[in-house]
Coordinates of C-alpha atoms in Angstrom, one line a residue:
Chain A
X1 CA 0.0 0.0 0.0
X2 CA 1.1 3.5 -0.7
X3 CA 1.7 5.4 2.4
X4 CA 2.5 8.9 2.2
X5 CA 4.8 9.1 5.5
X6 CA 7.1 11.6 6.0
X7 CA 10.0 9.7 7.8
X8 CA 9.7 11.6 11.3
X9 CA 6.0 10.3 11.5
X10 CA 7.0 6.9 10.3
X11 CA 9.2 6.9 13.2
X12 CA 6.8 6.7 15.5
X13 CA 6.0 3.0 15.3
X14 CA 4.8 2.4 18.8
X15 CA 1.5 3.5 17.7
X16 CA 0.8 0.3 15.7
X17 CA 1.9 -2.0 18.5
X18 CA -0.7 0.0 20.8
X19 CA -3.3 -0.5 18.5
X20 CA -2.9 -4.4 18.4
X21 CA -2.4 -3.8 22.2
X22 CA -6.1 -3.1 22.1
X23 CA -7.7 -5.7 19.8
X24 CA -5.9 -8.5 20.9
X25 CA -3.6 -8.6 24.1
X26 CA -0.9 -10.6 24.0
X27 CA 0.8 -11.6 27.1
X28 CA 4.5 -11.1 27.7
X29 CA 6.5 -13.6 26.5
X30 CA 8.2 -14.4 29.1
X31 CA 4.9 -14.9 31.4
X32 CA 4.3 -17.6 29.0
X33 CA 7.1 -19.1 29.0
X34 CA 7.4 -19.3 32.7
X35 CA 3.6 -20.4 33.0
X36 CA 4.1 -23.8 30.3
X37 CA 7.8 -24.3 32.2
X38 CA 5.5 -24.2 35.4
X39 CA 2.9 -26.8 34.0
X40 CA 6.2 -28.9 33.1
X41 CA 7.3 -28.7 36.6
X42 CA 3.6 -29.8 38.1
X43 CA 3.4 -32.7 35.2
X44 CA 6.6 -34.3 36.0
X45 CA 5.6 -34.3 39.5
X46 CA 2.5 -35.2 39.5
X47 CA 3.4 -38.4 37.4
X48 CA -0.5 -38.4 36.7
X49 CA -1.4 -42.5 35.6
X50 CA -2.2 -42.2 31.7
X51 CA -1.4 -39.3 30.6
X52 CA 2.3 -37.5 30.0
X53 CA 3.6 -34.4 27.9
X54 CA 7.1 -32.5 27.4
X55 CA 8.3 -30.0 24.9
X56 CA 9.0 -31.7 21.5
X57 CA 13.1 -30.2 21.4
X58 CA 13.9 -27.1 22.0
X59 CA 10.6 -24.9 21.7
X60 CA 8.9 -24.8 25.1
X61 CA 5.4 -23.5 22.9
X62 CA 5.4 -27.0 21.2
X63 CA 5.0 -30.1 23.2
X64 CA 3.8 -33.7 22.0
X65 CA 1.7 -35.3 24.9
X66 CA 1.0 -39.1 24.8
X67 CA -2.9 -40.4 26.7
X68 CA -3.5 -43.8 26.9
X69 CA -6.8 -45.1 25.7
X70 CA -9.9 -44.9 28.8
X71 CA -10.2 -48.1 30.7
X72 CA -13.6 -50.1 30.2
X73 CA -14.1 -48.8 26.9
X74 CA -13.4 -49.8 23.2
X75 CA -9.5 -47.9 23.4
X76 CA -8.4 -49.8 26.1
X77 CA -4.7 -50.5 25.9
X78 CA -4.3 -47.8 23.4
X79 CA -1.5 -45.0 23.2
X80 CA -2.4 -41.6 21.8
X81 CA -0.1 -39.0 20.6
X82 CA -1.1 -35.7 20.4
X83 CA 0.4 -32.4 19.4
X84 CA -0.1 -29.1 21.8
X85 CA 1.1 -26.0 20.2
X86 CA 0.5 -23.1 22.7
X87 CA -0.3 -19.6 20.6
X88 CA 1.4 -16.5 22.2
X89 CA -1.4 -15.4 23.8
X90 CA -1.8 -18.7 25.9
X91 CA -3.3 -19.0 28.6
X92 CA -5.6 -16.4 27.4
X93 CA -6.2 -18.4 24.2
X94 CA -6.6 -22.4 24.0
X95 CA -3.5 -24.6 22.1
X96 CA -4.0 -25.9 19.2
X97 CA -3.9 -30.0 19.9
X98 CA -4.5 -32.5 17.5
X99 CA -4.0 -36.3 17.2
X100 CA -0.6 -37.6 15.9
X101 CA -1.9 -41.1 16.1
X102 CA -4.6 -41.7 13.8
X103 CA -7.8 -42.1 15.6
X104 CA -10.9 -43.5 14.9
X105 CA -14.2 -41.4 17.0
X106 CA -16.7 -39.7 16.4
X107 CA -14.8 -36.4 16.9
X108 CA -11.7 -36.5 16.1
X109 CA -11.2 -35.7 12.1
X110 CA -9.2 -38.0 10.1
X111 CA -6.5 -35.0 9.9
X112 CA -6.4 -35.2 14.0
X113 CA -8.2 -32.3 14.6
X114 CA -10.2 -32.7 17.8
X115 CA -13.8 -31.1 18.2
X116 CA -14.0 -30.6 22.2
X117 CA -15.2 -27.2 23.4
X118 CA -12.7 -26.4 25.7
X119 CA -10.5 -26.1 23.4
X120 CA -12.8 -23.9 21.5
X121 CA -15.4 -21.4 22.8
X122 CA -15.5 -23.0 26.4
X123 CA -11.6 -21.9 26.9
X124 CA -10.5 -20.7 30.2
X125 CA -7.2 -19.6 31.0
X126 CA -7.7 -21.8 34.3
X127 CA -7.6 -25.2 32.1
X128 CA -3.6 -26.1 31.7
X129 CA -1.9 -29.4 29.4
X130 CA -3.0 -32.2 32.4
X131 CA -6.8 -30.9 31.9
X132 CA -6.7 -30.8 28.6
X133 CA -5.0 -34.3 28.4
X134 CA -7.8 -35.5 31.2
X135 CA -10.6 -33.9 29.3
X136 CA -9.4 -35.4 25.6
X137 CA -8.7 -38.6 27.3
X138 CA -12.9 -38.8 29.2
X139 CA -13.4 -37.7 25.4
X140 CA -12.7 -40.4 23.6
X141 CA -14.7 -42.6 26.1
X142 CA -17.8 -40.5 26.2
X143 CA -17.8 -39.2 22.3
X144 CA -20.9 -36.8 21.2
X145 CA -22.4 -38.1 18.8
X146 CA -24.7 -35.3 18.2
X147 CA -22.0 -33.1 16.6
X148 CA -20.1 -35.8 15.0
X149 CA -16.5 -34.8 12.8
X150 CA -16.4 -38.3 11.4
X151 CA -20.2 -39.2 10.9
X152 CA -19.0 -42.6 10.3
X153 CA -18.0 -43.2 13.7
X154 CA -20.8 -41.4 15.1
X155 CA -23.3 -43.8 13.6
X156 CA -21.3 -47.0 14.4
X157 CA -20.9 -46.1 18.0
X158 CA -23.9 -47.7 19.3
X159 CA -22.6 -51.0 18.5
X160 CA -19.8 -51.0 20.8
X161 CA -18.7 -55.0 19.5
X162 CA -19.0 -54.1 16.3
X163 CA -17.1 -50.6 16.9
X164 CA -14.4 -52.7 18.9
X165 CA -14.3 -55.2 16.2
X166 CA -13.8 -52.0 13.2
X167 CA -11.0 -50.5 15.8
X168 CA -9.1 -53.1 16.0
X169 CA -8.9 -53.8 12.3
X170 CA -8.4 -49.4 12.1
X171 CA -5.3 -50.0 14.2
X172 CA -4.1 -52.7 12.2
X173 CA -4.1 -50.3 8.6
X174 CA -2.8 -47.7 10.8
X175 CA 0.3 -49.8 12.7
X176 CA 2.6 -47.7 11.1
X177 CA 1.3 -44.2 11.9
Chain B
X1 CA -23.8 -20.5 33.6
X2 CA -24.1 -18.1 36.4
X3 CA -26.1 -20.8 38.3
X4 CA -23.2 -22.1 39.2
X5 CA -21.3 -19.7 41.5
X6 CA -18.4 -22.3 43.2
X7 CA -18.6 -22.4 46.7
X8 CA -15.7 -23.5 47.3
X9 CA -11.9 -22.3 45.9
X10 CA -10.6 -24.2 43.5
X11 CA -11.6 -28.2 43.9
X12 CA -15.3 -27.0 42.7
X13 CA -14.2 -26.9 39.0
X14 CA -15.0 -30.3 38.5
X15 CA -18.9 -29.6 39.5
X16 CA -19.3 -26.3 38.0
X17 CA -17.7 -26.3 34.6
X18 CA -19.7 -29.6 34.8
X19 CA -22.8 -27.7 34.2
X20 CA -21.2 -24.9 32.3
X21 CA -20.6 -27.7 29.7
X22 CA -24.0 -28.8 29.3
X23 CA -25.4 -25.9 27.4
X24 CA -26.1 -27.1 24.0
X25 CA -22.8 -26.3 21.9
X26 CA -21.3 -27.1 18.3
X27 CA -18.7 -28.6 20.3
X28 CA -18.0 -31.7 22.4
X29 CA -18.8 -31.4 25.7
X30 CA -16.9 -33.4 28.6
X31 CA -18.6 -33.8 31.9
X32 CA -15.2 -34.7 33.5
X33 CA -12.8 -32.1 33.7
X34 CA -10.1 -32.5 35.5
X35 CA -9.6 -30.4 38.9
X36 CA -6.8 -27.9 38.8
X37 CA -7.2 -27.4 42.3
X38 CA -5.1 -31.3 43.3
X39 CA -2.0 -30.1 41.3
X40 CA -1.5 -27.6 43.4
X41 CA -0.5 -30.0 46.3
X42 CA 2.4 -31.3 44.8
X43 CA 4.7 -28.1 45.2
X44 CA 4.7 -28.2 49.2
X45 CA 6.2 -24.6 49.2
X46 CA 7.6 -23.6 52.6
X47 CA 5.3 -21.0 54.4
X48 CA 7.2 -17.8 54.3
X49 CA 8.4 -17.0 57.9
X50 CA 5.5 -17.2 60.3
X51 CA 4.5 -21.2 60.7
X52 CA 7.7 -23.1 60.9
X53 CA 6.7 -25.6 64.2
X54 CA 3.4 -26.6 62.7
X55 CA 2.5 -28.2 59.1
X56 CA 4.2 -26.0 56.4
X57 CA 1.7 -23.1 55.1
X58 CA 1.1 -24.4 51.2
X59 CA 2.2 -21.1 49.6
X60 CA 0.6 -22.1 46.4
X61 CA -3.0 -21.8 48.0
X62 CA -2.0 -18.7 47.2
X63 CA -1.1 -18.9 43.4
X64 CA -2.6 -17.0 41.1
X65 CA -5.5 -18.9 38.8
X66 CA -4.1 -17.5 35.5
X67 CA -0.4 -17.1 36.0
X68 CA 0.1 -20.4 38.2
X69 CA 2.7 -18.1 40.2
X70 CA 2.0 -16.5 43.7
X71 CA -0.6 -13.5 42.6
X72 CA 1.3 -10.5 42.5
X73 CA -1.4 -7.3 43.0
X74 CA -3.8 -9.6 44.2
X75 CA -7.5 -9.6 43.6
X76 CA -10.2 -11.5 44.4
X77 CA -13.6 -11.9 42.3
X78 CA -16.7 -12.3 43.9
X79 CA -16.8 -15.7 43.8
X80 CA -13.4 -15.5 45.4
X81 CA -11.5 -16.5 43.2
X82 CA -7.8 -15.0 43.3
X83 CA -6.0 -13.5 40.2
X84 CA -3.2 -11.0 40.4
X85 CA -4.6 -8.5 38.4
X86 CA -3.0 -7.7 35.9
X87 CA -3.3 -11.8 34.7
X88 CA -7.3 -11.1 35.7
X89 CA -7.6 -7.8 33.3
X90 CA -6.1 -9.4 30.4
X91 CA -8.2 -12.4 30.8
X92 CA -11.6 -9.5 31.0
X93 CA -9.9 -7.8 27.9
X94 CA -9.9 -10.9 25.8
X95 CA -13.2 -11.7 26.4
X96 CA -15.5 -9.5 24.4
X97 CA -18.9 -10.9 24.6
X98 CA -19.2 -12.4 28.3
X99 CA -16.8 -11.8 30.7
X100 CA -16.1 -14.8 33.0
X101 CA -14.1 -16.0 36.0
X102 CA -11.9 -18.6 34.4
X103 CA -12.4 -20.7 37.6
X104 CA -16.2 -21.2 37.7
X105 CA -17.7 -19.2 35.3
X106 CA -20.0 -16.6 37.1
X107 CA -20.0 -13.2 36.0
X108 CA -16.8 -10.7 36.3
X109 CA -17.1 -7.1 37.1
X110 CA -14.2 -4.8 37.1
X111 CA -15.6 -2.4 39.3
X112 CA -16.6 -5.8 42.1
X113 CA -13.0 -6.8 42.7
X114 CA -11.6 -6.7 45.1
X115 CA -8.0 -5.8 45.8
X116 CA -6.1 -7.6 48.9
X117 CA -3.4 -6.2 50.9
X118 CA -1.2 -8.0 53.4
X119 CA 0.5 -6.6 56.0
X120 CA 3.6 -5.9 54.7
X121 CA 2.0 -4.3 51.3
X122 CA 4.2 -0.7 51.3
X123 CA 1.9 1.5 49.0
X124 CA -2.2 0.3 49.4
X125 CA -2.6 1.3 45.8
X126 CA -5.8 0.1 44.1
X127 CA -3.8 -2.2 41.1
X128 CA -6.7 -1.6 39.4
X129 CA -5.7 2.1 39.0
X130 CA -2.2 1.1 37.2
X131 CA -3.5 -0.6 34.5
X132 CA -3.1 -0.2 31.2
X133 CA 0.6 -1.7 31.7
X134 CA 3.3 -1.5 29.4
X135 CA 3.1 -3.2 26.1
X136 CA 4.1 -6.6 26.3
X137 CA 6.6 -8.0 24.3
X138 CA 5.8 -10.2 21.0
X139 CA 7.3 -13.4 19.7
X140 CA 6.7 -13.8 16.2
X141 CA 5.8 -16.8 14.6
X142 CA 9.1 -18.7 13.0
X143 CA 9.0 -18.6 9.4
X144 CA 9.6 -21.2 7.0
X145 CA 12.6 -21.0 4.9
X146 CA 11.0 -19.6 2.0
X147 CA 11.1 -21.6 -2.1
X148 CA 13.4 -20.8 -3.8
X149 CA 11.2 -19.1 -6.4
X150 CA 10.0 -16.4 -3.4
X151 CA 13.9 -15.3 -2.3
X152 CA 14.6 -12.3 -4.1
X153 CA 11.2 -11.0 -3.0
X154 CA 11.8 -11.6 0.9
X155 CA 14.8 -9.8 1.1
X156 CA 12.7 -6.4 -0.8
X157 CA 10.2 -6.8 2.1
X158 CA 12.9 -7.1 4.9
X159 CA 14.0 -3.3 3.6
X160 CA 12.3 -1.3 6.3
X161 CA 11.5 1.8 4.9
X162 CA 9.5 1.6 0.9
X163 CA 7.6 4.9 0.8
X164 CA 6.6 5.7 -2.4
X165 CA 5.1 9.3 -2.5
X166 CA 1.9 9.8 -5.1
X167 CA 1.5 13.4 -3.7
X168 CA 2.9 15.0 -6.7
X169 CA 2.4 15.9 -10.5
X170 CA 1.3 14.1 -12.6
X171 CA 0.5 11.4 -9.8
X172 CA -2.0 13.4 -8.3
X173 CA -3.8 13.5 -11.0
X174 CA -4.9 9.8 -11.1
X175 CA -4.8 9.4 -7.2
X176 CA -8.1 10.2 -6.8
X177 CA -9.4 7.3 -9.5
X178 CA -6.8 4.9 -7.6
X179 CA -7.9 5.2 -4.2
X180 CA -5.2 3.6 -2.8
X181 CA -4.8 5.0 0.5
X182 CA -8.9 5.4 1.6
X183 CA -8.1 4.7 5.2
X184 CA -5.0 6.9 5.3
X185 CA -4.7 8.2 8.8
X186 CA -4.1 12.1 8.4
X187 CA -0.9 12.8 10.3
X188 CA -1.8 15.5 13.4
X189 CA 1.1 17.3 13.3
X190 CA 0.6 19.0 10.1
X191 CA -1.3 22.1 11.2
X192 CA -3.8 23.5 8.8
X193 CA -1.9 25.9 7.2
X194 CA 0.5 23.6 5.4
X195 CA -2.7 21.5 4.2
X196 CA -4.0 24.4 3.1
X197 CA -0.1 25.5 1.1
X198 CA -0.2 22.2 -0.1
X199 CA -3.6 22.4 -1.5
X200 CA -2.5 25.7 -3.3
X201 CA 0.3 24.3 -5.0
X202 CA -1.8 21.0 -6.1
X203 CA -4.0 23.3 -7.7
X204 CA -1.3 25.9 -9.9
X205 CA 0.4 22.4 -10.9
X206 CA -2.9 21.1 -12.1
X207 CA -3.9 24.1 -13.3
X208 CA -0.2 24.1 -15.7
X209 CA -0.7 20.3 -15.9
X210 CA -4.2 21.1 -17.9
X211 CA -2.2 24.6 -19.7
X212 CA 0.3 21.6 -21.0
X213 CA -2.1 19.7 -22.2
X214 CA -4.6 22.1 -23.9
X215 CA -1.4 23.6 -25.8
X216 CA -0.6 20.0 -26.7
X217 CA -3.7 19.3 -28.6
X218 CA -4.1 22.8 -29.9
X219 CA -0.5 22.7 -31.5

């Protein structure tokens, strides 16, 4: 765009910065960073039974978190992996998490992309990576099947045998992904 | 989702966000969420002075909701939950539409915060008076090396100043039909008297401009 700027008033670019100051905050860096090194710290200790996550190399906004399938239901004995890639505005704005591992539900896509509203519109700055973990991992348990990502798994989840009996032959095209 | 106020502190998220998730949604809704409040428990901080014969005080009772950290200009919403406020305003300022408490959901009100100050707290200023802070600092997105095809064009754009001037003749002439800078801020520090100069000396060059070309066609 043409900008007719003289080079004093060009100068002054702190007035653009302010501007997107306004529309949409984003938290110092460093708070971030100190926040997800924080959630590390509370992970690690917490050892929590099913689920882990760490920073995938050097990035502290990218971590790869691993759930293990719900007990009593049809993912039983199953490991997920899942990417978590925190925006800079986190925790005021969800991560982005999607399945690495292919997975079969109702609403998960078949590109990983995982419809849970927590990570959407029902965001709070409150929820950290263990909830979200928790929460994806009571997910894939209790699917809803009213607003279904992959309609095929939507309609087959009444029949669980059946569903078990598709899953297992899912994981067996999928072994290497 | 207001009929939910927590009772309470933190170990009522389970319950409430419970209910905050059965409102009919595009989304998935999970009815167990896990409770933030338990992790808390695992970082036994040492109380800070007081308490040293009894149990250890758990400083992080005392952590902020947003920041995880002990909250630094504390508030408390009145739902009592505890932010430090500057983590609490930014949450308010992101939310356009409803503001929330991140912990259970009731309704937030600047103005029904309340600020807490210990003993020891030197200046009893209302943190509520210091804010707008200072501009945070931004981390850009890392970019992809770029194709090959695109090189020669990223290193133009990484040249920080292209200011290409349509002001005068024979540009002005066209500008108008171009439109190209409709949402132009006008700079404030040119008073009106040089707008008006400029305006002046727009015109005489038009006015020669049309001279030039009236003599053109004649001749």
């Amino acid at each position: 765009m043409a900008q007719n700027i003289s080079p004093e008033q060009s100068g002054g670019a702190g007035g653009s910065t302010k501007h997107t100051d306004d529309s949409m905050p984003v938290k110092d860096n460093h708070a971030v960073s100190k926040r997800l090194h924080k959630e590390l710290m509370n992970l690690m200790m917490a050892n929590e039974k099913g689920i882990s996550a760490f920073p995938d190399g050097e990035n502290i906004f990218k971590w790869v978190g691993t759930i293990a399938g719900p007990l009593n239901t049809v993912y039983a004995g199953q490991t997920y992996r899942l990417s978590l890639d925190f925006p800079n505005s986190y925790p005021y704005a969800a991560p982005v998490v999607k399945f690495l591992t292919s997975c079969f539900h109702p609403n998960v896509d078949l590109q990983g992309s995982i419809c849970l509203d927590i990570l959407k519109d029902k965001w709070s700055a409150l929820y950290d990576v263990r909830t979200i973990l928790l929460s994806i991992q009571s997910l894939l348990g209790e699917p809803n099947n009213e607003s279904p990502l992959n309609a095929q798994a939507a309609m087959m989840w009444n029949d669980q045998k059946e569903y078990k009996k598709y899953l297992d032959a899912f994981y067996e095209k999928h072994k290497d992904t | 989702m207001d009929s939910a106020p927590s009772k309470g502190g933190n170990n009522s998220i389970g319950k409430t966000t419970d209910t905050a998730l059965t409102q009919s949604t595009a989304c998935t809704t999970v009815s167990t969420v896990a409770k933030p409040g338990s992790s808390g428990s695992t970082e036994p901080n040492s109380g800070t002075g007081a308490a040293d014969a009894e149990e250890p005080i758990d400083a992080s009772v005392y952590e902020c909701n947003i920041c995880f950290d002990i909250a630094q200009e504390a508030v408390v919403t009145m739902c009592g939950h505890l932010f430090c406020w500057p983590c609490l305003h930014q949450w308010l300022v992101t939310r356009h539409r409803v503001k929330l408490c991140p912990v259970c959901k009731g309704s937030v009100n600047k103005n029904k915060v309340i600020p807490i100050y210990g003993r020891n707290c030197k200046q009893q200023v209302d943190p509520r008076k210091k804010i707008p802070q200072r501009p945070a600092g931004q981390r850009g997105e890392p970019v992809l090396a770029p194709v090959a095809l695109n090189s020669p064009r990223v290193e133009l754009a990484g040249e920080a100043h292209m200011v290409y001037n349509l002001n005068y003749f024979p540009f002005n002439l066209v500008r108008p039909f171009i439109n190209l800078d409709a949402q132009r801020p006008i700079p404030d520090n040119r008073d009106s008297q040089q707008i008006n100069d400029e305006n002046t000396i727009s015109r005489v060059f038009l006015f020669v401009a049309l001279l030039c070309i009236v003599w053109l066609i004649l001749g």
